[in-house]
CSV table of N, CA, C and O in Angstrom, one decimal:
chain,number,residue,atom,x,y,z
A,28,UNK,N,11.5,24.3,8.5
A,28,UNK,CA,10.0,24.2,8.2
A,28,UNK,C,9.2,24.2,9.6
A,28,UNK,O,9.7,23.7,10.6
A,29,UNK,N,8.2,24.8,9.6
A,29,UNK,CA,7.2,24.9,10.8
A,29,UNK,C,7.0,23.5,11.3
A,29,UNK,O,6.6,22.5,10.6
A,30,UNK,N,7.2,23.1,12.6
A,30,UNK,CA,7.0,22.0,13.2
A,30,UNK,C,5.5,21.5,13.2
A,30,UNK,O,5.2,20.4,13.5
A,31,UNK,N,4.6,22.4,12.9
A,31,UNK,CA,3.2,22.1,12.9
A,31,UNK,C,2.7,22.0,11.4
A,31,UNK,O,1.6,22.2,11.0
A,32,UNK,N,3.6,21.5,10.6
A,32,UNK,CA,3.3,21.4,9.2
A,32,UNK,C,3.3,19.8,8.9
A,32,UNK,O,4.1,19.1,9.3
A,33,UNK,N,2.2,19.5,8.1
A,33,UNK,CA,2.1,18.2,7.7
A,33,UNK,C,2.6,18.0,6.3
A,33,UNK,O,2.5,18.8,5.4
A,34,UNK,N,3.4,16.9,6.0
A,34,UNK,CA,4.0,16.7,4.7
A,34,UNK,C,3.6,15.3,4.2
A,34,UNK,O,3.6,14.3,4.8
A,35,UNK,N,3.2,15.4,2.8
A,35,UNK,CA,2.6,14.2,2.2
A,35,UNK,C,3.4,14.2,0.7
A,35,UNK,O,3.5,15.3,0.1
A,36,UNK,N,4.0,13.1,0.4
A,36,UNK,CA,4.7,12.8,-0.9
A,36,UNK,C,4.3,11.7,-1.7
A,36,UNK,O,3.8,10.8,-1.3
A,37,UNK,N,4.5,11.9,-3.0
A,37,UNK,CA,4.4,10.8,-4.0
A,37,UNK,C,5.5,10.9,-4.8
A,37,UNK,O,6.4,11.7,-4.6
A,38,UNK,N,5.6,10.1,-6.0
A,38,UNK,CA,6.7,10.3,-6.8
A,38,UNK,C,6.9,11.6,-7.6
A,38,UNK,O,7.9,11.8,-8.1
A,39,UNK,N,5.8,12.3,-7.6
A,39,UNK,CA,5.9,13.5,-8.4
A,39,UNK,C,5.9,14.8,-7.7
A,39,UNK,O,6.6,15.8,-8.1
A,40,UNK,N,5.1,14.8,-6.4
A,40,UNK,CA,5.1,16.1,-5.8
A,40,UNK,C,5.2,15.8,-4.2
A,40,UNK,O,5.0,14.7,-3.7
A,41,UNK,N,5.5,16.9,-3.5
A,41,UNK,CA,5.3,16.9,-2.1
A,41,UNK,C,4.4,18.0,-1.8
A,41,UNK,O,4.5,19.1,-2.3
A,42,UNK,N,3.4,17.7,-1.0
A,42,UNK,CA,2.3,18.7,-0.5
A,42,UNK,C,2.5,19.0,1.0
A,42,UNK,O,2.9,18.1,1.8
A,43,UNK,N,2.5,20.1,1.3
A,43,UNK,CA,2.6,20.6,2.8
A,43,UNK,C,1.3,21.2,3.2
A,43,UNK,O,0.7,21.8,2.4
A,44,UNK,N,0.9,21.0,4.5
A,44,UNK,CA,-0.4,21.6,4.9
A,44,UNK,C,0.0,22.1,6.2
A,44,UNK,O,0.5,21.5,7.1
A,45,UNK,N,-0.3,23.4,6.4
A,45,UNK,CA,0.0,24.2,7.6
A,45,UNK,C,-1.5,24.4,8.3
A,45,UNK,O,-2.1,25.5,7.9
A,46,UNK,N,-1.7,23.6,9.3
A,46,UNK,CA,-3.2,23.7,9.9
A,46,UNK,C,-3.4,25.0,10.5
A,46,UNK,O,-4.5,25.6,10.5
A,47,UNK,N,-2.3,25.7,11.0
A,47,UNK,CA,-2.5,27.0,11.8
A,47,UNK,C,-2.9,28.1,10.7
A,47,UNK,O,-3.4,29.1,11.1
A,48,UNK,N,-2.5,27.9,9.5
A,48,UNK,CA,-2.8,28.9,8.4
A,48,UNK,C,-4.2,28.7,7.8
A,48,UNK,O,-4.8,29.6,7.1
A,49,UNK,N,-4.7,27.5,8.0
A,49,UNK,CA,-5.9,27.1,7.3
A,49,UNK,C,-7.2,27.9,7.7
A,49,UNK,O,-7.4,28.1,8.7
A,50,UNK,N,-7.9,28.3,6.6
A,50,UNK,CA,-9.1,29.1,6.8
A,50,UNK,C,-10.4,28.2,7.0
A,50,UNK,O,-11.4,28.8,7.2
A,51,UNK,N,-10.2,26.8,6.9
A,51,UNK,CA,-11.1,25.9,7.0
A,51,UNK,C,-12.3,26.2,6.0
A,51,UNK,O,-13.6,25.9,6.4
A,52,UNK,N,-12.1,26.6,4.7
A,52,UNK,CA,-13.2,27.0,3.9
A,52,UNK,C,-13.7,25.7,3.3
A,52,UNK,O,-14.8,25.7,2.7
A,53,UNK,N,-13.0,24.5,3.3
A,53,UNK,CA,-13.4,23.3,2.8
A,53,UNK,C,-13.4,23.1,1.3
A,53,UNK,O,-14.0,22.2,0.8
A,54,UNK,N,-12.9,24.2,0.6
A,54,UNK,CA,-12.9,24.1,-0.9
A,54,UNK,C,-12.1,22.7,-1.3
A,54,UNK,O,-12.6,22.1,-2.3
A,55,UNK,N,-11.0,22.5,-0.7
A,55,UNK,CA,-10.2,21.4,-1.1
A,55,UNK,C,-11.0,20.0,-1.0
A,55,UNK,O,-11.0,19.3,-2.0
A,56,UNK,N,-11.6,19.8,0.2
A,56,UNK,CA,-12.4,18.6,0.4
A,56,UNK,C,-13.6,18.6,-0.5
A,56,UNK,O,-14.0,17.5,-1.0
A,57,UNK,N,-14.2,19.7,-0.7
A,57,UNK,CA,-15.5,19.7,-1.6
A,57,UNK,C,-15.3,19.4,-3.1
A,57,UNK,O,-16.0,18.7,-3.8
A,58,UNK,N,-14.2,19.9,-3.5
A,58,UNK,CA,-13.9,19.9,-5.0
A,58,UNK,C,-12.9,18.7,-5.5
A,58,UNK,O,-12.9,18.4,-6.6
A,59,UNK,N,-12.2,18.2,-4.4
A,59,UNK,CA,-11.4,17.1,-4.8
A,59,UNK,C,-11.3,16.2,-3.6
A,59,UNK,O,-10.2,15.8,-3.1
A,60,UNK,N,-12.4,15.6,-3.3
A,60,UNK,CA,-12.7,14.8,-2.1
A,60,UNK,C,-11.9,13.3,-2.1
A,60,UNK,O,-11.7,12.7,-1.1
A,61,UNK,N,-11.5,12.8,-3.3
A,61,UNK,CA,-10.5,11.7,-3.4
A,61,UNK,C,-9.2,12.0,-2.9
A,61,UNK,O,-8.5,11.0,-2.5
A,62,UNK,N,-8.6,13.2,-2.7
A,62,UNK,CA,-7.4,13.5,-2.2
A,62,UNK,C,-7.6,14.2,-0.9
A,62,UNK,O,-6.8,13.7,-0.1
A,63,UNK,N,-8.4,15.2,-0.7
A,63,UNK,CA,-8.5,15.8,0.6
A,63,UNK,C,-9.8,15.4,1.3
A,63,UNK,O,-10.9,15.7,1.1
A,64,UNK,N,-9.4,14.3,2.2
A,64,UNK,CA,-10.5,13.7,2.8
A,64,UNK,C,-10.7,14.2,4.3
A,64,UNK,O,-9.7,14.2,5.0
A,65,UNK,N,-11.8,14.6,4.8
A,65,UNK,CA,-12.1,15.3,6.1
A,65,UNK,C,-12.2,14.1,7.1
A,65,UNK,O,-12.0,14.5,8.4
A,66,UNK,N,-12.6,12.9,6.8
A,66,UNK,CA,-12.9,11.9,7.9
A,66,UNK,C,-11.9,10.6,7.9
A,66,UNK,O,-12.2,9.7,8.6
A,67,UNK,N,-10.9,10.8,7.1
A,67,UNK,CA,-9.8,9.6,7.0
A,67,UNK,C,-8.5,10.2,7.3
A,67,UNK,O,-8.1,11.2,6.9
A,68,UNK,N,-7.7,9.3,8.1
A,68,UNK,CA,-6.2,9.7,8.3
A,68,UNK,C,-5.3,8.6,7.5
A,68,UNK,O,-5.6,7.5,7.7
A,69,UNK,N,-4.4,9.1,6.7
A,69,UNK,CA,-4.0,10.6,6.6
A,69,UNK,C,-5.1,11.2,5.7
A,69,UNK,O,-5.5,10.7,4.8
A,70,UNK,N,-5.3,12.4,6.0
A,70,UNK,CA,-6.3,13.1,5.3
A,70,UNK,C,-6.1,13.6,3.9
A,70,UNK,O,-7.0,13.8,3.1
A,71,UNK,N,-4.7,13.6,3.6
A,71,UNK,CA,-4.3,13.9,2.1
A,71,UNK,C,-3.8,12.6,1.6
A,71,UNK,O,-2.9,12.0,2.0
A,72,UNK,N,-4.5,12.1,0.4
A,72,UNK,CA,-4.2,11.0,-0.3
A,72,UNK,C,-3.8,11.4,-1.6
A,72,UNK,O,-4.5,11.6,-2.7
A,73,UNK,N,-2.4,11.5,-2.0
A,73,UNK,CA,-1.9,12.0,-3.3
A,73,UNK,C,-2.1,11.0,-4.4
A,73,UNK,O,-1.9,11.2,-5.5
A,74,UNK,N,-2.7,9.8,-4.1
A,74,UNK,CA,-2.8,8.7,-5.0
A,74,UNK,C,-4.3,8.8,-5.6
A,74,UNK,O,-4.8,8.1,-6.4
A,75,UNK,N,-5.0,9.7,-5.0
A,75,UNK,CA,-6.5,9.9,-5.3
A,75,UNK,C,-6.8,10.6,-6.5
A,75,UNK,O,-8.0,10.3,-7.1
A,76,UNK,N,-5.9,11.2,-7.2
A,76,UNK,CA,-6.2,11.9,-8.4
A,76,UNK,C,-4.7,12.1,-9.1
A,76,UNK,O,-3.7,11.9,-8.6
A,77,UNK,N,-4.9,12.6,-10.3
A,77,UNK,CA,-3.7,12.9,-11.1
A,77,UNK,C,-3.0,14.2,-10.5
A,77,UNK,O,-3.6,15.1,-10.0
A,78,UNK,N,-1.7,14.2,-10.7
A,78,UNK,CA,-0.9,15.2,-10.1
A,78,UNK,C,-1.3,16.7,-10.5
A,78,UNK,O,-1.4,17.5,-9.7
A,79,UNK,N,-1.7,16.8,-11.8
A,79,UNK,CA,-2.0,18.1,-12.3
A,79,UNK,C,-3.3,18.6,-11.6
A,79,UNK,O,-3.5,19.8,-11.4
A,80,UNK,N,-4.2,17.6,-11.3
A,80,UNK,CA,-5.5,18.0,-10.7
A,80,UNK,C,-5.2,18.5,-9.3
A,80,UNK,O,-6.0,19.3,-8.8
A,81,UNK,N,-4.4,17.7,-8.6
A,81,UNK,CA,-4.1,18.1,-7.2
A,81,UNK,C,-3.3,19.5,-7.2
A,81,UNK,O,-3.7,20.3,-6.3
A,82,UNK,N,-2.4,19.8,-8.1
A,82,UNK,CA,-1.8,21.1,-8.1
A,82,UNK,C,-2.8,22.2,-8.3
A,82,UNK,O,-2.8,23.2,-7.7
A,83,UNK,N,-3.6,21.9,-9.3
A,83,UNK,CA,-4.7,23.0,-9.6
A,83,UNK,C,-5.6,23.2,-8.5
A,83,UNK,O,-6.0,24.3,-8.3
A,84,UNK,N,-5.9,22.2,-7.7
A,84,UNK,CA,-6.8,22.5,-6.4
A,84,UNK,C,-6.0,23.2,-5.4
A,84,UNK,O,-6.5,24.1,-4.7
A,85,UNK,N,-4.7,22.8,-5.1
A,85,UNK,CA,-3.8,23.5,-4.2
A,85,UNK,C,-3.8,25.0,-4.5
A,85,UNK,O,-3.7,25.9,-3.6
A,86,UNK,N,-3.8,25.3,-5.8
A,86,UNK,CA,-3.6,26.7,-6.3
A,86,UNK,C,-4.9,27.5,-5.7
A,86,UNK,O,-4.9,28.8,-5.7
A,87,UNK,N,-6.0,26.8,-5.5
A,87,UNK,CA,-7.2,27.5,-5.1
A,87,UNK,C,-7.3,27.7,-3.6
A,87,UNK,O,-8.3,28.3,-3.2
A,88,UNK,N,-6.4,27.1,-2.9
A,88,UNK,CA,-6.5,27.2,-1.5
A,88,UNK,C,-6.5,28.9,-0.9
A,88,UNK,O,-5.5,29.5,-1.3
A,89,UNK,N,-7.5,29.3,-0.4
A,89,UNK,CA,-7.6,30.8,-0.1
A,89,UNK,C,-6.6,31.3,0.9
A,89,UNK,O,-6.3,32.4,1.0
A,90,UNK,N,-6.1,30.3,1.8
A,90,UNK,CA,-5.3,30.7,2.9
A,90,UNK,C,-3.8,30.5,2.6
A,90,UNK,O,-3.0,31.0,3.4
A,91,UNK,N,-3.5,29.6,1.7
A,91,UNK,CA,-2.2,29.3,1.4
A,91,UNK,C,-1.6,28.1,2.4
A,91,UNK,O,-0.5,27.9,2.3
A,92,UNK,N,-2.6,27.6,3.1
A,92,UNK,CA,-2.1,26.5,4.0
A,92,UNK,C,-1.6,25.3,3.2
A,92,UNK,O,-0.8,24.5,3.8
A,93,UNK,N,-2.1,25.1,2.1
A,93,UNK,CA,-1.7,24.0,1.2
A,93,UNK,C,-0.6,24.6,0.1
A,93,UNK,O,-0.9,25.6,-0.5
A,94,UNK,N,0.4,24.0,0.1
A,94,UNK,CA,1.3,24.3,-0.7
A,94,UNK,C,2.0,23.0,-1.5
A,94,UNK,O,1.8,21.8,-1.0
A,95,UNK,N,2.7,23.2,-2.6
A,95,UNK,CA,3.3,21.9,-3.2
A,95,UNK,C,4.7,22.3,-3.8
A,95,UNK,O,4.9,23.4,-4.1
A,96,UNK,N,5.3,21.2,-4.0
A,96,UNK,CA,6.8,21.2,-4.6
A,96,UNK,C,6.8,20.1,-5.5
A,96,UNK,O,6.6,19.0,-5.1
A,97,UNK,N,7.2,20.5,-6.8
A,97,UNK,CA,7.5,19.3,-7.8
A,97,UNK,C,8.8,18.7,-7.6
A,97,UNK,O,9.8,19.5,-7.3
A,98,UNK,N,8.7,17.4,-7.4
A,98,UNK,CA,10.1,16.8,-7.4
A,98,UNK,C,10.9,16.7,-8.7
A,98,UNK,O,10.2,16.6,-9.7
A,99,UNK,N,12.0,16.9,-8.7
A,99,UNK,CA,13.0,16.8,-9.8
A,99,UNK,C,13.2,15.4,-10.0
A,99,UNK,O,13.3,14.6,-9.4
A,100,UNK,N,12.9,15.2,-11.5
A,100,UNK,CA,13.3,13.8,-12.0
A,100,UNK,C,14.7,13.6,-12.3
A,100,UNK,O,15.4,14.6,-12.9
A,101,UNK,N,15.3,12.5,-11.9
A,101,UNK,CA,16.8,12.1,-12.3
A,101,UNK,C,16.8,11.9,-13.9
A,101,UNK,O,16.1,11.1,-14.3
A,102,UNK,N,17.7,12.4,-14.4
A,102,UNK,CA,17.9,12.2,-15.9
A,102,UNK,C,19.2,11.6,-16.1
A,102,UNK,O,20.3,12.0,-15.6
A,103,UNK,N,19.3,10.4,-16.5
A,103,UNK,CA,20.4,9.5,-16.7
A,103,UNK,C,21.0,9.6,-18.1
A,103,UNK,O,20.4,9.8,-19.0
């Protein structure tokens, strides 16, 4: 993984952010500001919205700087 990648996780997903790829369009922060916060560190708060809303927003990222991976659930 790129050493300049930021990684954020919760129980459902892992989100990666590659700042070198970011087009800085601001779509993520404007449309889902509870998760993608421009003035707070850490700037991605995966507890700010439902997982499906976060995934839908990441899919809108024009540069691909935001990616997600769904975690596998253990089945006992």
